[in-house]
Each structure stands twice: as structure tokens, then as C-alpha cells.
Short mmCIF file of C-alpha atoms in Angstrom, two decimals:
data_model
loop_
_atom_site.label_atom_id
_atom_site.label_comp_id
_atom_site.label_asym_id
_atom_site.label_seq_id
_atom_site.Cartn_x
_atom_site.Cartn_y
_atom_site.Cartn_z
CA MET A 1 -12.51 62.25 -52.96
CA ASP A 2 -11.66 63.66 -56.27
CA LYS A 3 -13.27 67.09 -56.61
CA ALA A 4 -16.60 68.29 -57.81
CA ALA A 5 -18.39 71.42 -57.53
CA ILE A 6 -21.95 72.31 -57.61
CA ILE A 7 -22.05 75.36 -60.51
CA GLY A 8 -25.75 76.41 -60.66
CA VAL A 9 -28.39 76.64 -58.44
CA GLY A 10 -32.42 77.41 -58.57
CA MET A 11 -35.58 77.34 -57.21
CA THR A 12 -39.49 77.86 -57.00
CA SER A 13 -40.97 80.05 -54.33
CA ILE A 14 -42.01 78.38 -51.38
CA GLU A 15 -45.75 78.52 -50.86
CA GLY A 16 -48.50 76.79 -48.88
CA ASN A 17 -49.95 75.86 -52.36
CA LYS A 18 -48.54 76.47 -55.39
CA VAL A 19 -52.48 75.36 -56.62
CA ARG A 20 -51.47 76.72 -59.92
CA ASP A 21 -48.72 74.02 -60.63
CA THR A 22 -47.95 70.42 -61.52
CA PHE A 23 -45.16 68.58 -60.01
CA ALA A 24 -43.63 69.01 -63.51
CA ASP A 25 -44.29 72.82 -64.06
CA MET A 26 -42.19 73.62 -60.72
CA ALA A 27 -39.60 70.70 -62.07
CA TRP A 28 -39.50 72.96 -65.05
CA GLU A 29 -39.16 76.20 -62.98
CA ALA A 30 -36.40 75.12 -60.60
CA VAL A 31 -34.09 73.60 -63.46
CA ASN A 32 -34.27 75.91 -66.09
CA LYS A 33 -33.27 78.41 -63.17
CA ALA A 34 -30.30 76.36 -62.32
CA LEU A 35 -29.53 76.13 -65.77
CA ASP A 36 -29.54 79.90 -66.61
CA ASP A 37 -27.49 80.29 -63.29
CA ALA A 38 -24.93 77.73 -64.19
CA GLY A 39 -24.77 79.39 -68.00
CA MET A 40 -25.78 76.16 -69.40
CA ASN A 41 -28.47 74.38 -71.69
CA ILE A 42 -29.91 71.34 -71.21
CA ASN A 43 -27.09 69.50 -73.44
CA ASP A 44 -24.05 70.30 -70.95
CA ILE A 45 -26.10 67.72 -68.59
CA ASP A 46 -24.80 64.28 -68.99
CA ASN A 47 -27.49 62.80 -65.94
CA VAL A 48 -30.48 63.56 -64.38
CA ILE A 49 -31.27 62.88 -60.54
CA THR A 50 -34.87 63.47 -59.54
CA THR A 51 -36.03 63.21 -56.01
CA SER A 52 -39.45 62.34 -54.56
CA ASN A 53 -41.24 60.26 -52.96
CA ASP A 54 -44.47 58.11 -53.97
CA PHE A 55 -46.82 58.66 -50.85
CA TRP A 56 -46.01 62.22 -51.12
CA ASP A 57 -47.09 62.48 -54.58
CA GLY A 58 -50.10 60.23 -54.17
CA ARG A 59 -48.68 58.25 -57.25
CA THR A 60 -46.56 55.16 -58.34
CA ILE A 61 -42.75 56.08 -59.46
CA SER A 62 -43.21 59.68 -59.06
CA CYS A 63 -40.16 60.33 -60.26
CA MET A 64 -40.96 59.45 -64.01
CA ALA A 65 -43.85 62.47 -64.24
CA VAL A 66 -41.35 64.74 -63.52
CA GLY A 67 -38.87 63.45 -66.15
CA ASP A 68 -39.49 65.50 -69.21
CA ALA A 69 -39.68 68.80 -67.43
CA SER A 70 -36.41 68.39 -65.71
CA GLY A 71 -34.83 67.25 -69.01
CA ALA A 72 -34.58 63.61 -68.81
CA ALA A 73 -35.47 62.36 -72.21
CA HIS A 74 -32.76 61.04 -73.69
CA LYS A 75 -30.56 60.75 -70.93
CA ASN A 76 -29.50 58.46 -67.88
CA VAL A 77 -32.16 59.12 -65.00
CA SER A 78 -32.57 57.87 -61.83
CA CYS A 79 -34.49 58.55 -58.72
CA VAL A 80 -33.50 59.11 -55.08
CA GLU A 81 -36.59 58.36 -52.74
CA GLY A 82 -35.61 60.97 -49.87
CA ASP A 83 -34.72 63.86 -49.19
CA GLY A 84 -33.41 66.30 -51.29
CA THR A 85 -29.51 65.87 -49.76
CA PHE A 86 -29.40 61.78 -50.45
CA GLY A 87 -30.30 62.86 -54.22
CA ALA A 88 -27.41 65.07 -54.42
CA PHE A 89 -25.45 62.24 -52.89
CA TYR A 90 -26.22 59.68 -55.52
CA GLY A 91 -25.62 62.71 -58.18
CA LEU A 92 -22.23 63.47 -56.58
CA THR A 93 -21.06 59.74 -56.99
CA ARG A 94 -22.17 59.75 -60.57
CA ALA A 95 -20.37 63.10 -61.80
CA LEU A 96 -17.42 61.16 -59.86
CA SER A 97 -17.72 57.88 -61.36
CA GLY A 98 -15.78 59.13 -64.56
CA SER A 99 -19.18 58.41 -66.84
CA TYR A 100 -20.64 61.77 -66.72
CA GLY A 101 -19.07 65.27 -66.47
CA THR A 102 -22.16 66.70 -64.93
CA THR A 103 -25.62 66.08 -62.98
CA LEU A 104 -28.65 67.71 -62.69
CA VAL A 105 -30.38 66.84 -59.07
CA THR A 106 -33.85 68.06 -58.50
CA ALA A 107 -36.57 67.40 -55.93
CA HIS A 108 -40.46 68.64 -55.34
CA THR A 109 -42.54 68.01 -53.28
CA LYS A 110 -46.24 69.41 -52.80
CA GLY A 111 -47.29 68.92 -49.06
CA SER A 112 -50.54 71.17 -50.41
CA GLN A 113 -52.40 68.17 -51.93
CA SER A 114 -52.53 65.56 -49.43
CA VAL A 115 -53.43 65.47 -45.49
CA SER A 116 -49.66 65.42 -44.22
CA SER A 117 -50.73 63.57 -40.90
CA LEU A 118 -51.54 60.68 -42.80
CA ILE A 119 -48.49 60.54 -45.08
CA THR A 120 -46.10 60.90 -41.76
CA ASN A 121 -48.60 58.37 -40.06
CA ALA A 122 -47.74 56.31 -43.19
CA ALA A 123 -44.41 56.21 -42.22
CA PHE A 124 -44.56 54.06 -39.21
CA ASP A 125 -45.19 50.17 -38.73
CA PRO A 126 -48.54 49.26 -40.38
CA ILE A 127 -48.63 46.49 -37.53
CA TYR A 128 -46.97 47.69 -34.28
CA GLU A 129 -47.58 51.50 -34.59
CA ARG A 130 -49.40 53.19 -37.43
CA SER A 131 -52.97 52.40 -36.21
CA LEU A 132 -52.38 53.94 -33.08
CA GLY A 133 -52.27 57.44 -34.91
CA MET A 134 -48.83 58.99 -34.42
CA ASP A 135 -47.17 60.83 -36.74
CA MET A 136 -44.43 63.43 -37.47
CA ILE A 137 -46.16 66.01 -35.27
CA SER A 138 -46.56 63.67 -32.14
CA ALA A 139 -43.39 61.49 -32.92
CA CYS A 140 -41.05 65.28 -32.79
CA ALA A 141 -43.31 66.39 -29.56
CA MET A 142 -41.86 63.10 -28.06
CA GLN A 143 -38.40 63.68 -29.42
CA ALA A 144 -38.73 67.07 -28.28
CA ASN A 145 -39.11 66.16 -24.28
CA ALA A 146 -36.58 63.39 -24.48
CA TYR A 147 -34.42 66.45 -25.72
CA MET A 148 -35.89 68.84 -23.11
CA ASN A 149 -35.75 66.49 -19.87
CA ARG A 150 -31.76 65.40 -20.88
CA THR A 151 -30.49 68.91 -21.65
CA GLY A 152 -32.43 71.42 -19.56
CA ILE A 153 -33.32 73.30 -22.68
CA THR A 154 -36.38 75.16 -22.24
CA SER A 155 -39.24 76.25 -24.22
CA GLU A 156 -38.40 80.39 -24.18
CA GLN A 157 -35.08 78.60 -26.46
CA LEU A 158 -36.88 76.79 -28.50
CA ALA A 159 -39.62 79.75 -28.70
CA LEU A 160 -36.39 81.83 -29.94
CA VAL A 161 -34.94 79.79 -32.60
CA SER A 162 -38.74 80.40 -34.09
CA VAL A 163 -38.69 84.34 -33.88
CA LYS A 164 -34.89 84.17 -35.06
CA ASN A 165 -35.63 81.74 -37.94
CA HIS A 166 -39.06 83.57 -38.71
CA GLY A 167 -37.65 86.92 -39.04
CA ASN A 168 -34.72 86.35 -41.57
CA ALA A 169 -37.33 84.98 -44.17
CA LYS A 170 -38.39 88.58 -43.72
CA LYS A 171 -35.18 89.30 -45.79
CA ASN A 172 -35.67 86.14 -48.23
CA PRO A 173 -38.03 86.68 -50.88
CA LEU A 174 -38.96 82.68 -51.85
CA SER A 175 -39.45 82.47 -48.35
CA GLN A 176 -43.21 81.34 -47.30
CA MET A 177 -43.59 82.57 -43.87
CA PRO A 178 -41.78 86.10 -42.95
CA LEU A 179 -43.23 86.78 -39.49
CA ASP A 180 -42.55 89.61 -37.07
CA ILE A 181 -42.94 87.79 -33.26
CA THR A 182 -41.65 87.32 -30.08
CA VAL A 183 -40.80 84.79 -27.80
CA ASN A 184 -44.33 85.49 -25.98
CA ASP A 185 -46.23 85.41 -29.11
CA VAL A 186 -44.48 82.08 -29.82
CA LEU A 187 -45.45 80.51 -26.27
CA LYS A 188 -48.82 81.36 -26.30
CA SER A 189 -49.49 80.24 -29.66
CA GLU A 190 -51.75 77.12 -29.98
CA MET A 191 -50.23 74.13 -27.86
CA ILE A 192 -50.39 71.58 -30.80
CA SER A 193 -48.48 68.62 -28.72
CA ASP A 194 -46.80 69.15 -25.77
CA PRO A 195 -43.88 70.97 -25.80
CA LEU A 196 -44.55 71.75 -29.23
CA HIS A 197 -46.98 74.73 -30.12
CA LYS A 198 -48.08 76.08 -33.35
CA LEU A 199 -44.73 78.20 -33.77
CA ASP A 200 -42.66 75.39 -32.62
CA CYS A 201 -43.60 73.59 -35.66
CA SER A 202 -42.91 74.16 -39.84
CA PRO A 203 -45.92 74.78 -42.34
CA VAL A 204 -47.09 72.50 -44.46
CA SER A 205 -45.57 73.59 -48.17
CA ASP A 206 -44.88 73.59 -51.76
CA ALA A 207 -42.05 74.06 -54.13
CA CYS A 208 -39.13 72.54 -56.50
CA CYS A 209 -34.93 73.15 -56.28
CA ALA A 210 -32.45 72.01 -58.44
CA ILE A 211 -28.75 71.58 -58.79
CA ILE A 212 -26.17 71.43 -61.14
CA ILE A 213 -22.75 68.85 -60.39
CA ALA A 214 -19.83 68.97 -62.39
CA ASN A 215 -16.57 66.59 -61.84
CA GLU A 216 -13.45 68.99 -61.62
CA GLU A 217 -12.72 68.87 -65.03
CA ARG A 218 -16.37 70.27 -66.10
CA ALA A 219 -16.01 72.76 -63.52
CA ALA A 220 -12.94 74.18 -64.31
CA LYS A 221 -14.70 74.96 -67.95
CA HIS A 222 -17.45 76.89 -65.57
CA LYS A 223 -17.42 80.69 -66.41
CA GLY A 224 -19.20 81.37 -62.59
CA LYS A 225 -18.20 80.73 -59.25
CA PRO A 226 -17.88 77.27 -58.55
CA VAL A 227 -18.43 76.03 -54.71
CA TRP A 228 -16.61 72.87 -54.48
CA ILE A 229 -17.92 69.95 -52.77
CA LYS A 230 -15.38 69.42 -49.73
CA GLY A 231 -16.75 66.61 -47.69
CA VAL A 232 -20.09 64.77 -47.52
CA SER A 233 -21.44 61.62 -45.43
CA PHE A 234 -24.91 60.11 -44.05
CA CYS A 235 -25.81 57.86 -41.96
CA SER A 236 -28.83 56.28 -40.45
CA ASP A 237 -30.42 55.19 -37.17
CA ALA A 238 -32.98 52.26 -36.62
CA PHE A 239 -36.19 51.72 -38.09
CA PHE A 240 -38.10 50.77 -34.69
CA PHE A 241 -38.55 54.38 -33.00
CA GLY A 242 -38.56 53.20 -29.75
CA ASP A 243 -34.82 51.38 -30.19
CA ARG A 244 -33.75 54.92 -30.15
CA ASP A 245 -32.20 57.25 -27.83
CA LEU A 246 -34.32 59.88 -29.22
CA SER A 247 -32.89 62.46 -27.12
CA ARG A 248 -29.52 61.69 -29.07
CA ALA A 249 -28.89 61.88 -32.80
CA PRO A 250 -25.47 59.15 -33.06
CA ALA A 251 -26.44 59.02 -36.99
CA LEU A 252 -25.78 62.82 -37.36
CA GLU A 253 -22.77 62.43 -35.19
CA GLN A 254 -21.36 60.05 -37.35
CA ALA A 255 -22.46 61.54 -40.40
CA ALA A 256 -20.85 64.61 -39.65
CA LYS A 257 -17.53 63.59 -38.61
CA LYS A 258 -16.99 61.72 -41.35
CA ALA A 259 -17.75 64.55 -44.16
CA TYR A 260 -15.40 67.15 -41.44
CA ALA A 261 -12.71 64.57 -42.07
CA MET A 262 -13.45 64.16 -45.96
CA ALA A 263 -13.14 68.10 -45.92
CA GLY A 264 -9.46 67.97 -43.41
CA ILE A 265 -11.78 69.96 -40.75
CA LYS A 266 -10.11 69.45 -37.64
CA ASN A 267 -12.45 72.11 -35.62
CA PRO A 268 -15.57 72.59 -36.73
CA MET A 269 -17.30 75.34 -34.01
CA LYS A 270 -14.37 77.55 -35.36
CA GLU A 271 -14.17 76.50 -39.08
CA ILE A 272 -17.64 76.27 -40.25
CA ASP A 273 -18.87 80.00 -41.46
CA THR A 274 -22.08 79.50 -42.18
CA ALA A 275 -24.93 76.85 -41.16
CA GLU A 276 -28.35 75.73 -43.40
CA VAL A 277 -29.74 72.75 -40.76
CA TYR A 278 -33.03 70.54 -41.11
CA ASP A 279 -35.30 72.71 -38.71
CA ALA A 280 -38.80 71.15 -39.14
CA PHE A 281 -39.23 72.01 -35.87
CA THR A 282 -37.56 74.76 -33.44
CA TYR A 283 -35.79 72.31 -31.00
CA GLN A 284 -33.86 70.50 -33.84
CA GLU A 285 -31.90 72.86 -34.94
CA LEU A 286 -30.60 73.20 -31.76
CA MET A 287 -30.55 69.29 -30.87
CA TRP A 288 -28.93 69.12 -35.20
CA LEU A 289 -26.84 71.65 -33.92
CA GLU A 290 -25.04 70.21 -31.24
CA GLY A 291 -25.01 66.78 -33.11
CA LEU A 292 -23.40 68.42 -35.50
CA GLY A 293 -20.88 69.50 -33.33
CA LEU A 294 -20.96 72.94 -34.22
CA CYS A 295 -21.64 73.75 -30.59
CA ALA A 296 -21.34 71.20 -27.02
CA ASP A 297 -23.92 69.18 -26.07
CA GLY A 298 -26.76 70.88 -24.39
CA GLU A 299 -25.16 74.38 -24.89
CA SER A 300 -27.39 75.38 -28.18
CA GLY A 301 -29.95 77.52 -26.18
CA ARG A 302 -27.56 79.25 -24.75
CA LEU A 303 -25.55 79.97 -27.35
CA LEU A 304 -28.55 81.04 -29.27
CA GLU A 305 -29.58 83.63 -26.27
CA LYS A 306 -26.11 85.09 -26.62
CA GLY A 307 -27.08 86.12 -30.68
CA GLU A 308 -24.14 83.38 -31.98
CA PHE A 309 -27.04 82.39 -34.91
CA ALA A 310 -27.84 85.26 -35.88
CA ILE A 311 -27.08 86.64 -39.05
CA ASP A 312 -24.41 88.58 -37.77
CA GLY A 313 -23.60 86.58 -35.00
CA ARG A 314 -20.68 83.84 -35.14
CA LEU A 315 -22.04 80.88 -36.75
CA PRO A 316 -25.35 82.28 -38.83
CA VAL A 317 -27.94 79.61 -38.54
CA ASN A 318 -30.40 79.33 -41.18
CA ALA A 319 -29.75 82.74 -42.24
CA SER A 320 -32.46 82.25 -45.24
CA GLY A 321 -35.15 81.49 -42.24
CA GLY A 322 -34.96 77.22 -42.63
CA LEU A 323 -37.42 75.34 -42.41
CA LEU A 324 -40.25 76.66 -39.86
CA SER A 325 -40.37 79.61 -42.34
CA GLY A 326 -41.27 77.25 -45.23
CA HIS A 327 -40.54 73.11 -45.55
CA PRO A 328 -40.98 71.50 -48.49
CA VAL A 329 -40.21 68.10 -47.57
CA ILE A 330 -38.34 65.69 -50.49
CA ALA A 331 -36.85 69.53 -51.45
CA ALA A 332 -36.15 70.66 -48.06
CA GLY A 333 -32.59 69.54 -48.09
CA LEU A 334 -31.76 70.51 -51.63
CA ILE A 335 -32.63 74.21 -50.51
CA ARG A 336 -30.48 73.66 -47.62
CA ILE A 337 -27.49 73.40 -50.39
CA ALA A 338 -28.52 75.29 -52.59
CA GLU A 339 -28.80 78.36 -50.15
CA ILE A 340 -25.11 77.32 -48.79
CA VAL A 341 -24.21 77.76 -52.42
CA LYS A 342 -25.73 81.44 -52.18
CA GLN A 343 -23.96 82.21 -48.96
CA LEU A 344 -20.38 81.14 -50.25
CA ARG A 345 -20.77 82.68 -53.55
CA GLY A 346 -22.08 85.86 -51.96
CA GLU A 347 -25.30 86.69 -53.65
CA ALA A 348 -27.42 86.17 -50.73
CA GLY A 349 -28.96 89.17 -50.74
CA LYS A 350 -30.59 90.58 -47.85
CA TYR A 351 -29.75 87.72 -45.38
CA GLN A 352 -26.06 87.62 -46.50
CA THR A 353 -23.86 86.72 -43.87
CA LYS A 354 -20.00 87.99 -43.31
CA ASN A 355 -18.15 86.39 -45.80
CA PRO A 356 -18.39 82.84 -45.16
CA LYS A 357 -15.71 80.57 -46.73
CA THR A 358 -17.14 77.20 -45.38
CA GLY A 359 -20.66 76.03 -44.88
CA VAL A 360 -22.51 73.20 -44.15
CA ALA A 361 -25.92 71.67 -45.42
CA HIS A 362 -27.49 69.28 -43.31
CA GLY A 363 -30.29 67.47 -44.80
CA VAL A 364 -33.31 65.09 -42.92
CA ASN A 365 -34.69 61.47 -44.17
CA GLY A 366 -37.27 59.41 -41.77
CA LEU A 367 -38.84 60.96 -38.89
CA CYS A 368 -37.32 62.78 -36.06
CA GLY A 369 -33.65 62.25 -38.02
CA GLN A 370 -33.93 58.30 -38.68
CA SER A 371 -31.05 59.57 -41.74
CA HIS A 372 -28.84 62.08 -41.55
CA CYS A 373 -26.72 63.71 -44.77
CA VAL A 374 -24.52 66.20 -44.23
CA TRP A 375 -22.65 68.46 -46.58
CA VAL A 376 -19.59 70.59 -46.36
CA LEU A 377 -18.79 73.23 -49.01
CA GLY A 378 -16.64 75.30 -49.94
CA LYS A 379 -15.41 78.42 -51.64
CA ASP A 380 -11.97 77.44 -52.31
CA LYS A 381 -10.87 74.57 -53.96
CA MET B 1 -63.61 84.78 -65.40
CA SER B 2 -60.10 85.31 -63.70
CA ASP B 3 -57.53 83.36 -64.18
CA LYS B 4 -58.21 81.75 -60.97
CA ASP B 5 -61.45 80.22 -62.31
CA TYR B 6 -59.84 78.23 -64.87
CA ILE B 7 -57.02 77.01 -62.68
CA ILE B 8 -58.98 75.10 -60.14
CA ILE B 9 -59.55 71.98 -61.14
CA GLU B 10 -58.66 68.94 -58.56
CA SER B 11 -58.96 65.27 -59.08
CA GLY B 12 -60.53 63.91 -56.34
CA LYS B 13 -60.20 60.99 -53.46
CA ALA B 14 -57.58 58.29 -54.26
CA GLU B 15 -57.55 55.14 -52.02
CA GLN B 16 -55.24 52.01 -52.27
CA PRO B 17 -56.17 49.07 -49.89
CA PHE B 18 -53.11 47.28 -48.52
CA HIS B 19 -52.93 44.00 -47.06
CA TYR B 20 -49.64 43.81 -44.96
CA ALA B 21 -48.42 40.72 -43.56
CA VAL B 22 -47.94 40.22 -39.60
CA GLY B 23 -45.44 37.72 -40.17
CA MET B 24 -44.44 34.76 -37.66
CA HIS B 25 -42.94 37.21 -35.28
CA GLY B 26 -45.87 39.16 -35.10
CA SER B 27 -48.39 36.34 -35.06
CA LYS B 28 -46.93 34.94 -32.26
CA PHE B 29 -46.74 37.91 -30.31
CA PHE B 30 -50.43 38.80 -31.02
CA ARG B 31 -51.73 35.40 -30.07
CA GLU B 32 -50.14 36.05 -26.46
CA LEU B 33 -51.20 39.49 -26.32
CA LYS B 34 -55.23 38.06 -27.53
CA ASP B 35 -54.95 35.00 -25.61
CA ASN B 36 -52.82 35.61 -22.36
CA ARG B 37 -52.31 39.58 -22.01
CA ARG B 38 -48.88 38.62 -22.12
CA PHE B 39 -46.26 40.62 -23.58
CA ILE B 40 -43.12 38.87 -25.15
CA GLY B 41 -40.14 40.22 -26.89
CA LEU B 42 -36.98 38.09 -28.41
CA LYS B 43 -33.75 38.54 -26.99
CA CYS B 44 -30.72 38.85 -29.17
CA PRO B 45 -28.38 35.86 -28.62
CA LYS B 46 -25.24 38.10 -29.06
CA CYS B 47 -25.22 41.45 -27.16
CA GLY B 48 -29.21 39.98 -25.15
CA LYS B 49 -30.78 42.61 -25.58
CA VAL B 50 -34.41 42.30 -26.03
CA PHE B 51 -36.48 43.86 -28.49
CA ILE B 52 -40.09 44.38 -28.43
CA PRO B 53 -42.34 44.99 -30.95
CA PRO B 54 -40.65 41.83 -31.95
CA ARG B 55 -38.60 41.25 -34.81
CA GLY B 56 -36.30 38.89 -36.65
CA VAL B 57 -32.79 39.98 -36.47
CA CYS B 58 -31.00 42.56 -34.12
CA GLY B 59 -30.06 45.05 -36.65
CA GLU B 60 -26.92 46.07 -34.34
CA CYS B 61 -25.53 42.64 -34.00
CA PHE B 62 -27.04 41.16 -37.51
CA VAL B 63 -27.83 38.21 -35.89
CA GLU B 64 -31.16 35.94 -35.71
CA MET B 65 -33.27 36.18 -33.14
CA ASN B 66 -35.17 33.07 -31.64
CA GLU B 67 -35.98 33.27 -28.06
CA TRP B 68 -38.80 34.47 -26.70
CA VAL B 69 -38.93 35.99 -22.96
CA GLU B 70 -41.57 38.07 -21.45
CA VAL B 71 -41.73 41.38 -20.64
CA GLY B 72 -43.79 43.72 -18.68
CA PRO B 73 -46.78 44.13 -18.39
CA ASN B 74 -45.42 47.20 -16.20
CA GLY B 75 -42.89 49.82 -17.19
CA VAL B 76 -41.82 53.24 -16.89
CA ILE B 77 -42.51 56.21 -19.31
CA GLY B 78 -39.53 56.66 -21.62
CA SER B 79 -41.12 60.14 -23.41
CA PHE B 80 -44.67 61.35 -23.92
CA THR B 81 -46.71 63.79 -25.46
CA ILE B 82 -50.61 65.01 -25.26
CA LEU B 83 -51.90 65.36 -28.30
CA ARG B 84 -54.22 69.09 -28.67
CA TYR B 85 -54.70 68.94 -32.53
CA ALA B 86 -57.37 66.90 -34.60
CA PHE B 87 -55.88 64.17 -36.15
CA ILE B 88 -57.42 62.25 -38.90
CA ASP B 89 -57.72 58.66 -37.80
CA PRO B 90 -55.74 56.52 -39.77
CA GLU B 91 -58.62 53.13 -39.07
CA THR B 92 -61.67 55.24 -39.25
CA GLY B 93 -61.22 58.07 -41.19
CA GLN B 94 -62.65 60.30 -38.09
CA GLN B 95 -61.13 63.03 -36.76
CA LYS B 96 -60.12 61.14 -33.04
CA PRO B 97 -61.07 63.27 -30.03
CA ILE B 98 -58.56 65.44 -28.10
CA PRO B 99 -56.82 65.32 -26.28
CA TYR B 100 -55.14 62.29 -25.90
CA GLY B 101 -51.49 60.65 -24.50
CA TYR B 102 -49.29 59.23 -26.33
CA GLY B 103 -45.82 57.67 -24.95
CA PHE B 104 -42.67 55.52 -25.68
CA ILE B 105 -42.92 52.74 -22.79
CA LYS B 106 -39.88 50.97 -21.52
CA LEU B 107 -41.73 47.62 -20.28
CA ASP B 108 -39.93 45.89 -17.57
CA GLY B 109 -37.36 43.66 -19.00
CA ALA B 110 -36.95 45.27 -22.24
CA ASP B 111 -34.62 47.12 -24.16
CA THR B 112 -36.49 49.01 -26.43
CA LEU B 113 -39.16 51.18 -25.92
CA PHE B 114 -42.70 50.27 -26.67
CA GLN B 115 -45.36 52.78 -28.37
CA HIS B 116 -49.18 53.35 -27.11
CA TYR B 117 -51.58 55.68 -25.59
CA ILE B 118 -50.84 56.69 -22.12
CA ASN B 119 -54.36 57.62 -20.24
CA ILE B 120 -54.48 61.23 -19.40
CA GLU B 121 -56.65 61.47 -16.60
CA ASP B 122 -54.31 62.80 -14.41
CA GLU B 123 -51.52 65.40 -16.29
CA SER B 124 -49.72 66.46 -13.56
CA LYS B 125 -48.85 62.29 -13.10
CA VAL B 126 -47.53 61.67 -16.89
CA LYS B 127 -43.62 62.21 -16.84
CA ILE B 128 -40.47 60.61 -18.42
CA GLY B 129 -39.64 58.21 -15.47
CA ALA B 130 -43.41 58.23 -14.04
CA ARG B 131 -44.20 54.07 -13.39
CA VAL B 132 -47.23 52.45 -15.79
CA GLU B 133 -49.23 49.67 -16.09
CA ALA B 134 -50.81 47.85 -19.40
CA VAL B 135 -54.64 48.17 -19.21
CA PHE B 136 -55.89 45.46 -22.06
CA SER B 137 -58.94 45.39 -24.04
CA LYS B 138 -62.18 43.13 -22.60
CA GLU B 139 -62.40 41.75 -25.91
CA ARG B 140 -59.10 41.40 -27.75
CA LYS B 141 -58.45 40.09 -31.53
CA GLY B 142 -55.31 40.13 -32.15
CA SER B 143 -53.96 43.52 -33.03
CA ILE B 144 -51.96 46.37 -31.28
CA ARG B 145 -55.40 47.88 -30.27
CA ASP B 146 -55.59 44.59 -27.65
CA ILE B 147 -53.85 47.26 -25.06
CA GLU B 148 -56.39 49.95 -24.44
CA TYR B 149 -53.82 51.93 -22.63
CA PHE B 150 -50.82 52.45 -20.77
CA ARG B 151 -51.62 54.45 -17.11
CA VAL B 152 -49.73 55.46 -14.22
CA VAL B 153 -49.70 53.57 -10.96
CA ASP B 154 -48.61 55.51 -8.07
#
């Protein structure tokens, strides 16, 4: 792959209900923060990708509603439906196409405006599945059961993910749910859908994130600290849930292998210094870490207990607080990328990890990890 | 008047009525369910996997499937959950009574898992690997609700 870099990031705070903001208001804030961060103005942006989902936004062609506030006037603008990591992937290919030197990528969600379980219920097949009422939480509860049954990962280990990530969120001023909690607090919180307690689940959230991707030539003119895109890949699993072995994440394993190969990484357990993974539920952080090859299959719980994934651990995971501390669905993956950019620049403030050189950002589209997108980012070219 | 009073204006509810085609495979599947209380799946001519719910194409092999085979009505629990939070039933708009069981069932003779309710009268018996049987609705209309639920058999 030709070289490309992320030269600007910007995001709103993550909140349970941004009642004062429309989608466009959030985009305006995030886009201007990204432009300021890059030391650019809108005329330096060659094309725009917005990322949204029509069901979540409750409108047809939801991407167009944020076009003006995203600086898309008179520019080539396109939209990706899904997680922000997938929007960024398309933005990257455009920057590499030779037609554009820079791409502005945005992703937004306001979970507060709808009934989340009805929106995620609508992701299921309308003939065979939807009327039975399954949604993201119940589907993920079944995945958690299947994963725990296969690996022996315990509820206490799941709870520890919640304790760690809500604790990390206390250091992140943009986070929605900083909490001082114990494993016991998690286990005693309301059982939502066995085996998931309330504190095993991420909250409903509103936020927008924007990043600016530049090809090598334009990145070279950039005065700040470009973060280089070393490898990126995405893969998908089957549509029908019943066709998948929900206790495993083969699509993630494939995407990670391809991204590492592109980045020239031979041993991800040793070469990745920090990671932001899609922890919509506690078990997912553990399951995805294994799928990403960042620890052996079934070992994540034990390593977590040893403190390896803490901010000062061997491999800090979700130092920002992760999605358990704020889960704006479509923006979620793009925020993972922006957080790794901050880490690699050494600008993560109180949750800065120790001198990372290479980081992984991970996004998910579809329920229970139907599609995974893996980004390997580096401080050095 | 505070700033907040100015800005809390909401649009109200929105609805989008929609009709989905069940398709020729689905129509055959639901007719068997309604008329004969039988589950039928489609078998891939290449890899031999039996898919339920039925659909026209095996995604792995990218070939069309035409061979119908009977599966179930018994099977085993592949995974399950017990819902303990109030969920709005998409069919009625009302909150569903809780708790209730939900699971992936591997019907005998099928290679994929089938989603449905699991009876949780005795929660201790609801486990991954437990054998279950289908309980059919008395009045069947040719929909997924023609199955009432699956229940654990000893």
C-alpha cells in the first residue's frame, strides 16, 4: 500500500443525551476540531465521507443532513452506512486513489433519539427473526454464553473489564460514564439478559467524531505529528446468526492477519503497544483481544487479572475508557482510531500509555461482531 | 426562562409501514410448518450443509440450493439467554412480559442454528447442549409464531 497518514482528529464529548444538538451541530463541532487539530481550513479538504445509518437517524439518506456542516459543499461527498472504521477505510482508498490528497471522514450517532432495542431488532431478518424480539443485548448475551462455555472465561473476569474501563474513563474528560466500581458492584448490578449484568453493557450515547486522512505528499506538508496508516483490513461473517459459531470471531482473525501482514508485523503480541477495541459488552473486549491475536485463545481473562491490559500494563487496552464508558454506535470505531492517534502522538493526557510506537484500532459493524475492521497505526513512517 | 426551556422541542413519533416478501423458499417453509408441523431446510449440493431458515444460496460455496430435507422437530440448545429486562415487542408496540427464554436451536439434521423462544419453567434445565422439542401453536397462520417455543426434554 502507498503511504497515508491521519493528520487531524476531532470529537465531541460523549453524552447520554445531547438534547441541545442536532446531527449537524455535532458534525460542525467535530469537523472544526479536526481542522484546528490539523492546522487546516475547509479549503484544504479535497473530499468528504460521512458515516451514518438511516435507521439510527430515522431518516432516508441520513448522510446528506450533515453535508453542509461537514464542509461538503461543492466537494465530492459520499456516505458509508456502518461503523466509522469502515467509513475511514473508504476515505483512505479515496486518498490513495490519486484523485484526492486529503479526505475528511465523519461519523455520528444519537442513540438518545430512538429506542435502541427496536433499532437493533431491525437488524434481524424480518421474516424469521425480527418478530421474536431479539435485539443487540439478547443476541450478545447468547454470544457471551457461547464464548464463556467454550473458553471457561468467568463472570468475575467479565466484571473486571467493566471495572478497568469505567476507571480509565475517569481520566478522559470526553467520556460519558466514569465510575468508581468494584467487581462485586458489577456482579450485583441488575441481570439484564443472562449472563450480562447492567454494568456488563455499554450505555446509549450521542457523539460525533471526525478525522482527516492525507496521502504521503500532503502529509509531508503537514506541520504537526502525522500518524501513519501501516495496515488496514476488514472481513465479514455470515448474515444469519445461526450460520455462525458465535463463540469465535473468524472474520476478526482474518482481518487482523491481513492488517498485520500489510504492516509487516510478525508477532502482534510483542509489536502492538496499545489497543482500542470495540467493547460494547465486557465479554467483547476479551473475545476481540483473542481474535486480534493480541493474546492466546481463552487466555484473556487470566492476563486481565494480572493487570496486563491496564493503562500501565504490558498492553494497555481501551485506556480511553472504551465503549463501556460511552457507546455512540456509528462513531464508536472512528473514536477508537482517534484515540490511538492521540496515544501515538503522546497527547492522551491523564490516560497516556507509556511511549507507544504502534497501536491497533478496531471497529465492528453488525451485531455480535458480524464484520470487523482492523487498523494498525504507527508513530513512524 | 432558562436556556434549556428554549431548546427542548421534540418532533414526535414517526412510523414507516413496510411489507417484506417472504420469497419462494420462505413460503414453502412456512406452508410445511402450518399444514404439517414439519421443519424443512435446504441442502447445499456442494458442501452438503443443511440450512435453516432456508434461503436460495449457500454463501460459502456460492451455489444455488434446491434440495429440500426435513429437519427437527427436536434438537439441542446451541446457546441461550434469559431476558430479564422489559423489551418493547416490535409486533405489538407493548412491553413484553419478562422473564423469558431465547435460544439458538440446532435442529436434528440441520447444520445451522435456528432462533426461537425457550420455555424457562425450569431454568436449571436450560443449558447449552440440552435436548429440546418444538411446541407448535394450535392456530397456525404461516409465520414464525406457528412455533410457540422449544422446551427441554429429559
